[in-house]
XYZ file of N, CA and C in Angstrom:
837
model
N 22.745 0.447 -18.451
C 21.310 -0.021 -18.547
C 20.541 0.235 -18.963
N 20.844 0.256 -20.642
C 19.560 0.833 -21.681
C 18.598 0.480 -21.494
N 17.661 1.119 -21.527
C 16.282 -0.152 -22.125
C 15.322 0.577 -23.123
N 14.829 -0.075 -23.694
C 13.838 0.361 -24.619
C 11.820 0.338 -24.312
N 11.097 1.355 -24.908
C 10.038 1.632 -24.380
C 9.387 0.828 -25.680
N 8.399 -0.204 -25.163
C 8.228 -0.730 -26.766
C 6.343 -0.764 -26.447
N 5.732 -0.456 -25.317
C 4.389 0.110 -25.297
C 3.937 0.557 -24.471
N 3.114 1.753 -24.637
C 2.455 1.932 -23.148
C 0.935 2.401 -23.424
N 0.383 2.565 -22.379
C -0.820 3.097 -22.035
C -1.449 3.895 -20.694
N -2.050 4.564 -21.166
C -2.599 5.274 -19.490
C -3.550 4.381 -19.276
N -3.634 4.398 -18.199
C -4.714 3.351 -17.249
C -4.993 4.385 -15.892
N -6.370 4.533 -15.295
C -6.753 4.944 -13.875
C -5.577 6.179 -13.804
N -5.183 7.032 -14.657
C -4.833 8.129 -14.037
C -3.227 8.191 -14.364
N -3.236 6.676 -14.107
C -1.376 6.320 -14.629
C -0.744 6.064 -15.935
N -0.061 5.242 -15.929
C 1.040 4.754 -16.722
C 1.090 3.073 -17.101
N 1.098 2.164 -17.998
C 1.656 1.238 -17.936
C 2.459 0.701 -19.349
N 3.529 0.889 -19.132
C 4.737 0.931 -19.987
C 5.310 -0.710 -20.046
N 5.606 -0.835 -21.717
C 6.252 -2.160 -21.485
C 8.044 -1.731 -21.719
N 8.797 -2.289 -21.686
C 9.896 -2.214 -21.549
C 11.209 -3.372 -22.191
N 12.288 -3.595 -23.007
C 12.787 -4.869 -23.582
C 14.357 -4.279 -22.545
N 15.103 -4.995 -22.401
C 16.928 -4.578 -22.230
C 17.424 -5.826 -22.531
N 18.915 -6.196 -22.409
C 19.853 -6.788 -22.410
C 20.329 -6.867 -21.025
N 19.799 -7.833 -20.544
C 20.553 -8.596 -19.121
C 21.730 -8.983 -19.218
N 22.593 -8.898 -18.297
C 23.878 -9.506 -17.964
C 23.478 -10.361 -17.043
N 22.965 -10.451 -15.826
C 22.784 -11.615 -15.096
C 21.958 -13.165 -15.723
N 21.049 -12.657 -17.275
C 20.873 -13.731 -17.884
C 21.113 -13.980 -19.555
N 21.463 -13.141 -19.590
C 22.787 -13.070 -20.562
C 21.837 -13.395 -21.841
N 20.438 -12.306 -22.144
C 19.648 -12.554 -22.871
C 18.795 -10.935 -23.212
N 18.058 -11.002 -23.896
C 17.680 -9.839 -23.876
C 15.870 -10.234 -23.340
N 15.878 -9.356 -22.219
C 14.010 -9.278 -21.282
C 13.515 -8.119 -21.424
N 12.101 -8.688 -21.194
C 11.360 -7.579 -21.192
C 10.602 -7.867 -19.952
N 9.881 -6.478 -19.542
C 9.426 -6.315 -18.074
C 8.160 -4.936 -18.678
N 7.049 -4.925 -17.786
C 6.085 -4.447 -17.522
C 5.938 -3.428 -16.536
N 5.786 -2.271 -16.311
C 5.563 -0.949 -15.398
C 4.347 -0.176 -15.271
N 3.640 -0.401 -14.519
C 2.648 0.796 -14.123
C 2.842 2.109 -12.965
N 3.334 2.794 -13.380
C 2.979 4.081 -12.442
C 2.044 4.899 -12.439
N 1.789 4.578 -10.683
C 0.582 5.908 -10.225
C 0.651 7.076 -10.732
N -0.439 7.583 -10.923
C -0.369 9.367 -11.421
C 0.528 10.124 -10.402
N 0.897 9.977 -9.131
C 1.253 10.653 -7.697
C 2.846 10.454 -8.424
N 3.278 9.681 -9.271
C 4.793 9.107 -9.235
C 5.503 10.099 -9.919
N 6.766 10.706 -9.292
C 7.118 12.147 -10.057
C 8.622 12.306 -9.449
N 9.603 12.684 -9.916
C 11.321 12.671 -9.277
C 11.289 13.150 -8.276
N 10.034 14.100 -7.775
C 10.289 14.664 -6.270
C 9.209 13.955 -5.709
N 8.583 13.048 -5.611
C 7.468 12.259 -5.375
C 7.470 10.658 -5.505
N 8.706 9.832 -5.686
C 8.767 8.652 -5.557
C 7.924 7.457 -4.908
N 7.564 6.858 -5.786
C 6.791 5.732 -4.785
C 7.252 4.660 -4.599
N 6.627 3.957 -3.889
C 7.061 2.540 -3.627
C 6.471 1.527 -4.967
N 7.571 0.420 -4.652
C 6.851 -0.582 -5.700
C 6.779 -1.885 -5.252
N 5.355 -2.350 -5.921
C 5.182 -4.116 -5.569
C 5.926 -4.885 -6.376
N 6.483 -6.089 -6.721
C 7.135 -6.927 -7.525
C 6.003 -8.028 -7.712
N 5.657 -8.140 -8.824
C 4.747 -9.168 -9.094
C 5.576 -10.020 -9.288
N 5.562 -11.429 -9.056
C 6.174 -12.668 -10.524
C 4.893 -13.207 -10.405
N 4.585 -13.539 -11.507
C 3.767 -14.440 -12.249
C 4.367 -15.953 -12.425
N 3.038 -16.849 -12.828
C 3.746 -18.106 -12.992
C 3.646 -19.365 -14.196
N 3.820 -20.511 -14.065
C 4.123 -21.354 -15.129
C 3.598 -20.784 -16.551
N 4.327 -20.731 -17.714
C 3.399 -20.379 -18.874
C 3.388 -18.457 -19.170
N 3.123 -17.703 -18.038
C 3.169 -16.783 -17.743
C 4.400 -15.727 -18.461
N 4.029 -14.719 -18.589
C 4.661 -13.647 -19.648
C 4.413 -12.253 -18.573
N 5.728 -10.820 -18.528
C 4.566 -9.718 -17.767
C 3.578 -9.434 -18.302
N 2.778 -9.847 -19.026
C 1.727 -9.287 -19.656
C 0.596 -10.021 -19.041
N 0.499 -11.110 -17.981
C -0.453 -11.417 -17.861
C -1.145 -11.212 -16.432
N -0.394 -10.908 -15.383
C -0.634 -9.992 -14.614
C -1.653 -8.994 -14.906
N -0.543 -7.972 -15.907
C -1.005 -6.625 -16.291
C -2.090 -6.353 -16.895
N -2.765 -7.653 -17.745
C -3.989 -7.959 -18.602
C -5.299 -8.224 -17.631
N -4.775 -8.802 -16.711
C -6.163 -9.403 -16.129
C -6.284 -9.457 -15.198
N -5.518 -8.767 -13.762
C -5.356 -8.967 -12.350
C -6.371 -7.356 -11.785
N -6.329 -6.653 -13.047
C -7.396 -5.329 -12.250
C -7.182 -4.594 -11.158
N -5.378 -4.748 -11.400
C -4.691 -4.045 -10.138
C -4.646 -2.429 -10.276
N -4.605 -1.980 -11.485
C -4.490 -0.393 -11.794
C -5.132 0.345 -10.670
N -6.264 0.666 -10.761
C -7.331 1.435 -9.986
C -6.567 1.680 -8.949
N -6.995 0.622 -8.040
C -6.459 0.839 -6.498
C -4.999 0.881 -6.178
N -4.223 0.649 -7.479
C -2.549 0.587 -7.113
C -2.527 2.313 -6.900
N -3.281 2.974 -8.147
C -3.148 4.447 -8.106
C -3.545 5.115 -7.687
N -4.839 4.457 -6.398
C -5.353 5.551 -5.299
C -4.474 5.160 -4.324
N -3.812 4.151 -4.339
C -2.716 4.011 -3.136
C -1.288 4.223 -2.924
N -0.788 5.023 -4.591
C 0.461 5.233 -5.088
C 1.135 4.324 -4.984
N 0.779 2.892 -5.317
C 2.531 2.079 -5.918
C 2.586 1.758 -7.037
N 3.740 1.888 -8.154
C 3.462 1.068 -8.392
C 3.926 -0.423 -8.946
N 3.741 -0.845 -9.917
C 3.740 -2.123 -9.999
C 4.567 -2.754 -10.653
N 5.556 -3.636 -10.836
C 6.791 -4.128 -11.812
C 6.651 -5.610 -11.959
N 6.104 -5.957 -13.218
C 6.299 -7.313 -13.811
C 7.394 -8.199 -14.586
N 8.173 -8.446 -14.167
C 8.809 -9.455 -15.207
C 8.280 -10.429 -15.806
N 9.359 -10.858 -16.912
C 8.761 -12.187 -17.514
C 9.431 -13.621 -16.710
N 8.449 -14.635 -17.050
C 8.889 -15.626 -15.948
C 10.271 -16.422 -16.036
N 11.009 -16.043 -17.163
C 12.127 -16.884 -17.714
C 13.214 -15.899 -18.503
N 14.201 -16.168 -18.852
C 14.946 -15.517 -19.980
C 14.466 -16.347 -21.086
N 14.559 -15.578 -21.936
C 14.057 -15.851 -23.602
C 14.861 -16.080 -24.798
N 14.362 -16.527 -25.461
C 15.729 -16.053 -26.892
C 15.916 -17.862 -27.563
N 16.373 -17.878 -28.784
C 16.823 -19.072 -29.274
C 17.867 -19.721 -28.991
N 18.825 -18.920 -28.115
C 19.925 -19.868 -27.679
C 19.868 -20.115 -26.245
N 18.394 -19.530 -25.689
C 18.117 -20.389 -24.074
C 17.799 -21.447 -24.261
N 18.277 -22.198 -23.168
C 17.963 -24.122 -23.351
C 16.444 -23.862 -22.903
N 15.877 -25.336 -23.710
C 14.051 -24.945 -23.112
C 14.490 -26.760 -23.051
N 12.477 -26.526 -22.916
C 12.203 -28.330 -22.609
C 10.797 -27.996 -23.320
N 10.609 -29.579 -24.053
C 9.132 -29.851 -24.479
C 8.046 -29.440 -23.684
N 8.417 -29.861 -21.985
C 7.364 -29.607 -21.389
C 6.955 -27.843 -20.749
N 5.565 -27.861 -20.225
C 5.243 -26.488 -20.057
C 6.172 -25.541 -18.897
N 6.251 -27.089 -18.159
C 6.976 -26.958 -16.360
C 8.396 -26.708 -16.121
N 8.964 -26.534 -17.811
C 10.475 -26.665 -17.543
C 10.877 -25.616 -18.515
N 12.196 -24.685 -18.867
C 12.745 -24.074 -19.554
C 11.971 -22.815 -19.405
N 11.584 -21.862 -20.796
C 11.114 -21.065 -20.906
C 9.993 -20.953 -20.158
N 9.502 -19.913 -19.431
C 8.003 -19.878 -19.152
C 8.094 -20.297 -17.844
N 9.645 -21.109 -17.833
C 9.162 -21.817 -15.603
C 10.776 -21.687 -15.635
N 11.027 -20.629 -15.285
C 12.502 -19.780 -14.504
C 12.589 -20.504 -12.976
N 11.286 -20.626 -12.357
C 11.685 -21.211 -10.930
C 12.077 -19.699 -10.023
N 12.441 -18.744 -10.340
C 13.405 -17.682 -9.862
C 14.392 -17.942 -8.849
N 15.579 -18.843 -9.310
C 16.015 -19.721 -8.587
C 17.659 -19.399 -9.855
N 18.884 -19.644 -9.328
C 20.030 -19.646 -9.693
C 20.263 -20.978 -10.226
N 20.098 -21.581 -11.685
C 20.514 -22.534 -12.182
C 22.244 -23.321 -11.622
N 22.471 -24.118 -11.536
C 23.924 -24.526 -11.369
C 23.967 -25.419 -12.412
N 22.621 -26.367 -12.664
C 23.513 -27.897 -14.106
C 23.613 -27.417 -15.333
N 24.029 -27.989 -16.001
C 24.301 -27.607 -17.746
C 22.567 -27.822 -17.939
N 22.189 -27.097 -19.167
C 22.457 -26.122 -20.076
C 21.987 -24.958 -19.443
N 21.048 -24.864 -18.790
C 20.177 -24.329 -17.738
C 21.218 -23.128 -16.868
N 22.225 -23.173 -16.150
C 23.568 -22.347 -15.850
C 23.891 -21.227 -16.421
N 23.683 -21.510 -18.051
C 24.943 -20.412 -18.783
C 23.455 -18.889 -18.418
N 21.725 -19.253 -18.334
C 21.311 -18.083 -18.446
C 20.144 -18.161 -17.498
N 19.905 -19.716 -16.237
C 18.824 -19.295 -15.849
C 19.526 -18.765 -14.606
N 19.280 -17.584 -13.899
C 19.607 -16.779 -12.931
C 18.237 -16.048 -12.477
N 17.222 -16.338 -12.450
C 15.941 -15.908 -12.631
C 15.825 -15.240 -10.970
N 16.642 -15.314 -9.665
C 16.826 -15.185 -8.778
C 17.654 -14.007 -8.449
N 18.857 -14.009 -8.944
C 19.902 -12.823 -8.982
C 18.712 -11.992 -9.748
N 18.003 -11.999 -10.895
C 17.634 -11.051 -11.754
C 16.626 -9.999 -10.967
N 15.938 -11.057 -10.201
C 14.613 -10.358 -9.645
C 15.182 -9.716 -8.094
N 16.023 -9.893 -7.568
C 16.712 -9.317 -6.270
C 17.961 -8.119 -6.652
N 18.888 -7.899 -7.306
C 19.493 -7.695 -7.938
C 19.289 -6.467 -9.068
N 19.405 -7.216 -10.432
C 19.983 -6.425 -11.655
C 18.192 -5.460 -11.615
N 16.796 -6.163 -11.589
C 15.880 -5.863 -12.012
C 15.544 -4.218 -11.020
N 15.349 -4.685 -9.491
C 15.335 -3.192 -9.054
C 16.452 -2.343 -9.197
N 17.535 -2.288 -9.650
C 18.592 -1.393 -9.654
C 18.665 -0.889 -10.989
N 17.761 -1.388 -11.954
C 17.148 -0.825 -13.146
C 16.253 0.327 -12.948
N 15.243 -0.179 -12.366
C 14.169 0.325 -12.043
C 13.998 1.311 -11.272
N 14.977 1.418 -10.228
C 15.285 2.709 -9.609
C 16.277 3.517 -10.175
N 17.026 2.767 -11.323
C 17.820 4.351 -12.489
C 17.107 4.982 -13.257
N 16.254 4.209 -13.704
C 15.054 5.047 -15.001
C 13.573 5.422 -14.435
N 12.991 5.526 -13.056
C 11.406 5.584 -13.053
C 11.450 6.130 -11.686
N 10.511 7.204 -11.480
C 10.245 7.826 -10.306
C 9.836 7.458 -9.025
N 10.753 5.810 -8.523
C 10.191 5.142 -7.553
C 11.147 5.023 -6.666
N 10.883 4.629 -5.283
C 12.141 4.861 -4.524
C 12.237 3.210 -4.495
N 13.477 2.966 -2.758
C 13.869 1.662 -3.046
C 12.796 1.160 -2.156
N 11.891 1.732 -1.818
C 10.893 0.814 -0.399
C 10.129 0.198 -1.470
N 10.109 -1.407 -1.457
C 9.441 -2.591 -1.926
C 8.751 -3.402 -1.203
N 7.639 -4.195 -1.743
C 7.441 -5.692 -1.597
C 7.181 -6.317 -2.903
N 6.885 -7.564 -2.371
C 6.882 -8.949 -3.315
C 5.854 -9.668 -3.332
N 5.249 -9.831 -4.436
C 4.012 -10.476 -4.503
C 4.088 -11.922 -6.031
N 3.426 -12.503 -5.559
C 2.954 -13.583 -7.048
C 2.073 -14.508 -7.111
N 1.780 -15.415 -8.064
C 0.506 -16.548 -8.090
C 1.798 -17.672 -8.582
N 0.941 -18.719 -8.301
C 1.540 -19.902 -8.032
C 3.296 -20.176 -7.884
N 3.668 -21.280 -9.441
C 5.310 -20.428 -9.323
C 5.725 -19.310 -8.652
N 5.097 -18.224 -9.221
C 5.699 -16.669 -9.051
C 4.921 -16.300 -7.503
N 4.094 -17.169 -6.769
C 3.746 -17.172 -5.503
C 4.874 -17.422 -5.133
N 6.156 -19.083 -5.482
C 6.793 -19.837 -4.430
C 8.256 -18.281 -4.823
N 8.153 -18.181 -5.777
C 9.121 -17.042 -5.873
C 9.569 -16.054 -5.129
N 7.978 -15.032 -4.530
C 7.829 -14.276 -3.999
C 7.888 -14.756 -2.490
N 7.529 -15.598 -2.010
C 8.137 -15.910 -0.894
C 9.544 -17.045 -0.616
N 9.740 -17.456 -1.226
C 11.722 -17.840 -1.141
C 12.158 -16.606 -1.222
N 12.228 -15.455 -2.492
C 12.810 -14.421 -2.417
C 12.822 -13.402 -1.049
N 11.278 -13.254 -0.806
C 11.114 -12.793 0.387
C 11.710 -12.875 1.835
N 11.775 -13.863 1.840
C 11.877 -14.938 3.152
C 13.531 -14.595 3.616
N 14.547 -15.050 2.416
C 15.784 -14.907 2.555
C 16.438 -13.592 1.977
N 15.511 -12.515 2.004
C 15.933 -10.575 1.991
C 15.278 -9.997 2.388
N 14.947 -10.247 3.434
C 14.160 -9.806 4.530
C 14.340 -7.949 4.671
N 15.690 -7.766 4.355
C 15.861 -6.342 4.731
C 15.946 -5.565 3.302
N 15.299 -6.419 2.416
C 15.656 -5.694 0.706
C 13.730 -5.106 0.929
N 12.872 -6.097 1.427
C 11.485 -5.621 1.520
C 10.532 -5.448 2.646
N 9.209 -4.840 2.255
C 8.657 -4.508 3.571
C 7.162 -5.546 3.910
N 6.790 -6.802 2.446
C 5.788 -7.167 2.722
C 5.963 -8.253 2.369
N 5.128 -9.684 1.923
C 5.244 -10.466 1.274
C 3.995 -11.041 1.448
N 3.415 -11.206 -0.442
C 2.033 -11.947 -0.474
C 1.932 -13.116 -1.477
N 0.532 -13.927 -1.810
C 1.045 -14.722 -2.720
C -0.283 -15.183 -2.946
N -0.644 -15.830 -4.076
C -1.834 -16.498 -4.616
C -1.952 -17.783 -4.726
N -2.549 -18.575 -4.356
C -2.030 -20.381 -4.932
C -0.654 -20.362 -4.926
N 0.274 -20.199 -3.782
C 1.749 -20.391 -4.314
C 2.360 -22.281 -4.192
N 2.961 -22.506 -4.821
C 3.547 -23.590 -4.567
C 4.709 -23.838 -3.530
N 3.983 -23.992 -2.450
C 4.677 -24.090 -0.798
C 5.597 -25.022 -0.099
N 5.588 -26.035 -1.231
C 6.172 -27.163 -0.570
C 7.262 -27.579 -1.930
N 7.748 -27.258 -3.074
C 8.356 -27.842 -4.168
C 9.108 -28.777 -3.839
N 9.955 -28.559 -3.053
C 10.524 -30.063 -2.937
C 10.039 -31.559 -2.669
N 8.588 -31.327 -2.090
C 7.620 -32.368 -2.220
C 6.590 -32.293 -3.409
N 6.422 -31.738 -4.303
C 5.132 -31.961 -5.815
C 6.067 -31.933 -6.581
N 5.684 -32.952 -7.715
C 6.063 -32.961 -9.397
C 6.497 -31.801 -9.927
N 5.815 -30.495 -10.129
C 6.811 -29.501 -10.500
C 7.332 -29.273 -10.008
N 8.100 -28.957 -8.809
C 8.469 -28.559 -8.070
C 10.445 -29.294 -8.406
N 9.656 -30.770 -8.187
C 10.770 -31.749 -7.999
C 11.720 -32.072 -9.388
N 10.758 -32.269 -10.519
C 11.366 -31.832 -11.562
C 12.246 -30.787 -11.746
N 11.560 -29.982 -11.851
C 12.841 -28.307 -12.151
C 13.704 -28.105 -11.076
N 13.827 -28.159 -9.790
C 14.458 -28.474 -8.887
C 16.224 -29.591 -9.495
N 15.135 -30.794 -9.598
C 16.411 -31.722 -10.118
C 16.887 -31.146 -11.525
N 16.141 -30.745 -12.580
C 17.342 -29.914 -13.701
C 17.814 -28.654 -13.678
N 17.933 -27.851 -12.342
C 18.074 -26.454 -12.440
C 19.291 -27.062 -11.786
N 18.893 -27.928 -10.493
C 19.553 -27.785 -9.295
C 20.328 -29.283 -9.152
N 19.884 -29.894 -10.066
C 20.907 -31.079 -9.340
C 20.014 -31.765 -8.683
N 21.428 -32.843 -7.846
C 20.688 -33.375 -6.935
C 21.104 -33.593 -5.832
N 21.939 -31.884 -5.405
C 21.961 -31.470 -4.129
C 20.267 -30.882 -3.315
N 20.307 -31.395 -2.379
C 19.151 -31.388 -1.766
C 18.971 -29.817 -0.552
N 20.367 -29.655 0.052
C 20.507 -28.900 0.411
C 20.395 -27.745 -0.174
N 20.911 -27.439 -1.221
C 20.716 -26.429 -1.988
C 18.784 -26.312 -2.365
N 17.696 -27.078 -2.523
C 16.679 -27.535 -2.705
C 16.231 -26.826 -1.898
N 16.425 -26.996 -0.334
C 16.014 -26.247 0.725
C 15.840 -24.643 0.412
N 17.186 -24.337 -0.254
C 17.205 -22.935 -0.179
C 16.078 -21.945 -1.358
N 15.258 -22.754 -1.760
C 14.020 -22.544 -2.833
C 12.891 -23.014 -2.098
N 12.903 -23.566 -0.918
C 11.255 -23.764 -0.836
C 10.702 -23.370 0.102
N 9.888 -22.793 0.205
C 9.415 -21.513 1.664
C 8.887 -22.509 2.635
N 8.486 -23.536 2.744
C 8.135 -24.084 3.698
C 9.533 -24.891 4.819
N 10.433 -25.191 3.931
C 11.694 -25.569 4.033
C 12.620 -24.290 5.048
N 12.088 -22.984 4.324
C 12.503 -21.806 4.325
C 12.386 -21.212 6.029
N 11.073 -21.730 6.024
C 10.036 -21.254 7.453
C 10.577 -22.648 8.532
N 10.710 -23.274 8.453
C 10.793 -24.184 9.095
C 12.443 -23.837 10.394
N 13.382 -22.952 9.639
C 14.741 -23.221 9.740
C 14.640 -22.018 10.509
N 13.454 -20.800 10.180
C 13.939 -19.750 11.277
C 12.047 -18.897 10.854
N 12.075 -17.814 11.860
C 10.664 -17.432 11.711
C 11.067 -15.857 10.880
N 9.573 -16.318 10.051
C 9.378 -15.228 8.793
C 9.717 -14.064 9.544
N 10.674 -12.816 8.807
C 11.005 -11.873 9.838
C 9.548 -10.339 8.696
N 9.068 -10.868 8.146
C 8.242 -9.903 7.658
C 7.014 -10.730 7.510
N 5.688 -9.478 7.587
C 4.423 -10.086 7.421
C 4.238 -10.506 6.011
N 3.667 -12.062 5.769
C 3.302 -13.075 4.980
C 1.556 -12.878 4.492
N 0.924 -12.424 3.604
C -0.838 -12.964 3.342
C -0.802 -14.139 2.480
N -1.922 -14.826 2.140
C -1.633 -15.914 1.417
C -2.975 -16.684 1.056
N -3.338 -15.887 0.121
C -4.843 -16.418 -0.135
C -5.226 -18.091 -1.233
N -5.548 -18.842 -0.936
C -5.569 -20.556 -1.809
C -7.027 -20.615 -1.547
N -7.444 -20.753 -3.430
C -8.698 -21.410 -3.545
C -8.955 -22.443 -3.378
N -10.152 -23.020 -3.121
C -10.223 -24.677 -2.430
C -10.668 -25.412 -3.408
N -11.497 -24.864 -4.486
C -11.477 -25.644 -5.763
C -10.050 -25.487 -6.964
N -9.132 -25.351 -6.039
C -7.687 -25.224 -7.644
C -7.538 -26.808 -7.597
N -7.852 -26.896 -9.446
C -7.215 -28.403 -9.222
C -5.831 -29.025 -8.953
N -4.852 -27.477 -8.555
C -3.471 -28.331 -8.166
C -2.968 -28.107 -6.889
N -4.176 -27.830 -5.910
C -4.234 -27.727 -4.253
C -3.533 -28.840 -3.613
N -3.922 -29.984 -4.076
C -3.541 -31.288 -2.737
C -2.471 -31.481 -3.942
N -1.952 -31.830 -5.679
C -0.817 -32.625 -5.638
C 0.390 -32.018 -5.504
N -0.021 -30.114 -5.944
C 1.461 -29.323 -6.284
C 1.189 -27.985 -5.255
N 0.120 -27.830 -4.575
C 0.693 -26.567 -4.146
C 0.716 -26.537 -2.038
N -0.067 -27.265 -1.736
C 0.217 -28.236 -0.928
C 0.337 -26.578 0.601
N -0.745 -26.092 0.572
C -0.713 -24.519 1.465
C -0.471 -25.638 3.177
N -0.748 -26.373 3.297
C -0.898 -27.352 4.614
C 0.663 -26.977 5.002
N 1.524 -27.128 4.286
C 2.846 -27.878 4.202
C 3.418 -26.153 4.766
N 3.311 -25.332 4.441
C 3.435 -24.099 4.841
C 3.132 -23.139 5.910
N 2.060 -23.389 6.174
C 0.986 -23.239 7.511
C 1.689 -23.874 8.778
N 1.848 -25.352 8.273
C 2.765 -26.020 9.308
C 3.983 -25.290 9.690
N 4.861 -24.964 8.581
C 6.542 -24.690 9.084
C 6.557 -23.390 9.787
N 5.372 -22.469 9.362
C 5.011 -21.090 9.890
C 4.836 -21.410 11.296
N 3.899 -22.475 11.848
C 3.504 -22.647 12.991
C 4.653 -23.055 14.052
N 6.051 -23.458 13.476
C 6.841 -23.979 14.720
C 7.775 -22.775 15.054
N 7.619 -21.563 14.614
C 8.140 -20.607 14.906
C 7.352 -18.891 15.450
N 5.591 -19.668 15.380
C 4.659 -18.835 15.303
C 5.689 -17.250 14.355
N 4.935 -17.765 13.400
C 6.142 -17.041 12.102
C 4.260 -16.008 11.913
N 4.528 -14.473 11.790
C 3.733 -14.015 10.846
C 2.769 -14.301 9.480
N 2.136 -15.526 9.273
C 2.157 -15.798 8.428
C 0.603 -15.845 8.238
N -0.575 -15.647 7.418
C -1.633 -15.695 7.083
C -2.155 -16.099 5.927
N -2.737 -17.811 6.029
C -2.845 -18.093 4.587
C -4.163 -18.660 5.015
N -4.964 -17.876 4.147
C -6.317 -17.904 3.786
C -7.451 -18.748 2.840
N -8.266 -19.693 2.979
C -8.450 -20.672 1.810
C -9.730 -19.872 1.040
N -9.939 -19.765 0.222
C -11.287 -18.960 -0.132
C -11.947 -20.023 -1.071
N -13.290 -20.341 -0.503
C -13.892 -21.459 -0.971
C -14.846 -21.210 -2.336
N -14.647 -21.970 -2.963
C -15.262 -22.011 -4.606
C -14.093 -21.719 -5.304
N -13.228 -20.733 -5.059
C -11.961 -20.347 -6.516
C -11.087 -21.652 -6.641
N -10.619 -21.010 -8.129
C -10.162 -21.852 -8.780
C -8.682 -20.739 -8.405
N -7.444 -21.810 -9.918
C -6.047 -21.055 -9.907
C -6.519 -19.764 -10.757
N -6.870 -19.520 -11.356
C -7.020 -18.519 -12.402
C -6.967 -16.826 -12.207
N -7.163 -16.258 -13.183
C -6.998 -14.655 -12.807
C -8.362 -14.287 -12.153
N -9.386 -15.110 -12.578
C -10.719 -14.620 -11.802
C -10.711 -14.916 -10.467
N -10.005 -15.829 -9.836
C -9.294 -15.989 -7.975
C -8.444 -14.838 -8.260
N -7.463 -14.323 -8.493
C -6.636 -13.442 -8.341
C -7.173 -11.772 -8.528
N -7.721 -11.574 -9.708
C -8.836 -10.472 -9.459
C -9.965 -10.065 -8.219
N -10.067 -11.376 -7.935
C -11.537 -11.165 -6.899
C -10.440 -11.019 -5.681
N -9.122 -10.912 -5.510
C -8.717 -10.313 -4.145
C -7.495 -9.403 -4.247
N -6.818 -8.537 -5.483
C -6.066 -8.350 -5.919
C -5.878 -7.068 -4.408
N -7.090 -6.420 -4.712
C -7.483 -5.131 -3.913
C -7.045 -5.304 -2.149
N -7.137 -6.589 -2.097
C -7.368 -6.307 -0.618
C -5.535 -6.904 -0.266
N -4.894 -7.445 -1.572
C -3.235 -7.712 -1.666
C -2.625 -6.495 -1.557
N -2.914 -5.142 -2.347
C -2.337 -4.436 -2.189
C -2.879 -3.682 -1.276
N -3.994 -3.548 -0.645
C -3.751 -2.730 0.650
C -3.129 -3.046 1.698
N -3.141 -4.494 1.771
C -1.970 -4.768 2.819
C -0.667 -5.031 2.845
N -0.375 -4.955 1.251
C 1.074 -4.333 1.418
C 1.741 -2.978 1.389
N 0.577 -2.195 1.221
C 0.347 -0.659 1.321
C 0.230 0.247 3.022
N 0.100 -0.840 3.573
C -0.147 -0.718 5.110
C 1.449 -0.831 5.115
N 2.199 -1.198 5.090
C 3.758 -1.224 5.118
C 4.679 -0.403 3.958
N 4.254 -0.362 2.756
C 5.192 0.317 2.098
C 4.830 1.863 2.594
N 3.797 2.295 2.896
C 3.642 3.555 3.053
C 3.658 3.782 4.753
N 4.513 3.043 5.306
C 4.834 3.529 6.957
C 5.558 4.464 6.926
């Protein structure tokens, strides 16, 4: 599992670094970013928060815009941000921004031509953590968070892998993708018409089936242009209520879908995760 460092910068006493590597899971070269707090060392490995970004994003959006480093450094938490899809000239793509490269939806595609590369679920849950733990001073203790499509990914991955993570959070997640245009387009392309498979990548459907075994924090702005048609937080709330799951959905007045919103509440999310990562 060879990785290549392509950039680094000192920040908040720690280091932000970008790496590339050849992914066996995705059959292409991938890039990820990592923030290491100043207290990270081989003798004192730190826990990790995995951040999954939204449509059209890369590893850079969160790292450059969220303003998370200072508080993460104080809390002693590393942050890992993968790309949002496989990339490359031979990787299937689409003319739309909401399918193909930049829009992997954190699932394992079963349909051609997507199934050759689009296995972001396995990449995030298996290959990337193994890579991070083998090459950096981090422990196996981790939590997961994300925004929009990445919020969908954080919720579904965390709900399906409660033994791997300590906590889950999301900003403006696609809460019920089976019932919104973004999700329906992606699921049809990547998964075909097997609706039972769709349910395994829908946070609201997963919560209907069983109680959440991890604490979940969700922030949603009420001025978000995608709120009604695409995000549907009320479906997540209703599903969580069925099993009295530990899901807190906060509707934040006046906030939109942007990183202005994320940067306003990222410290609270880091503190939420720290309470479980540092137990």
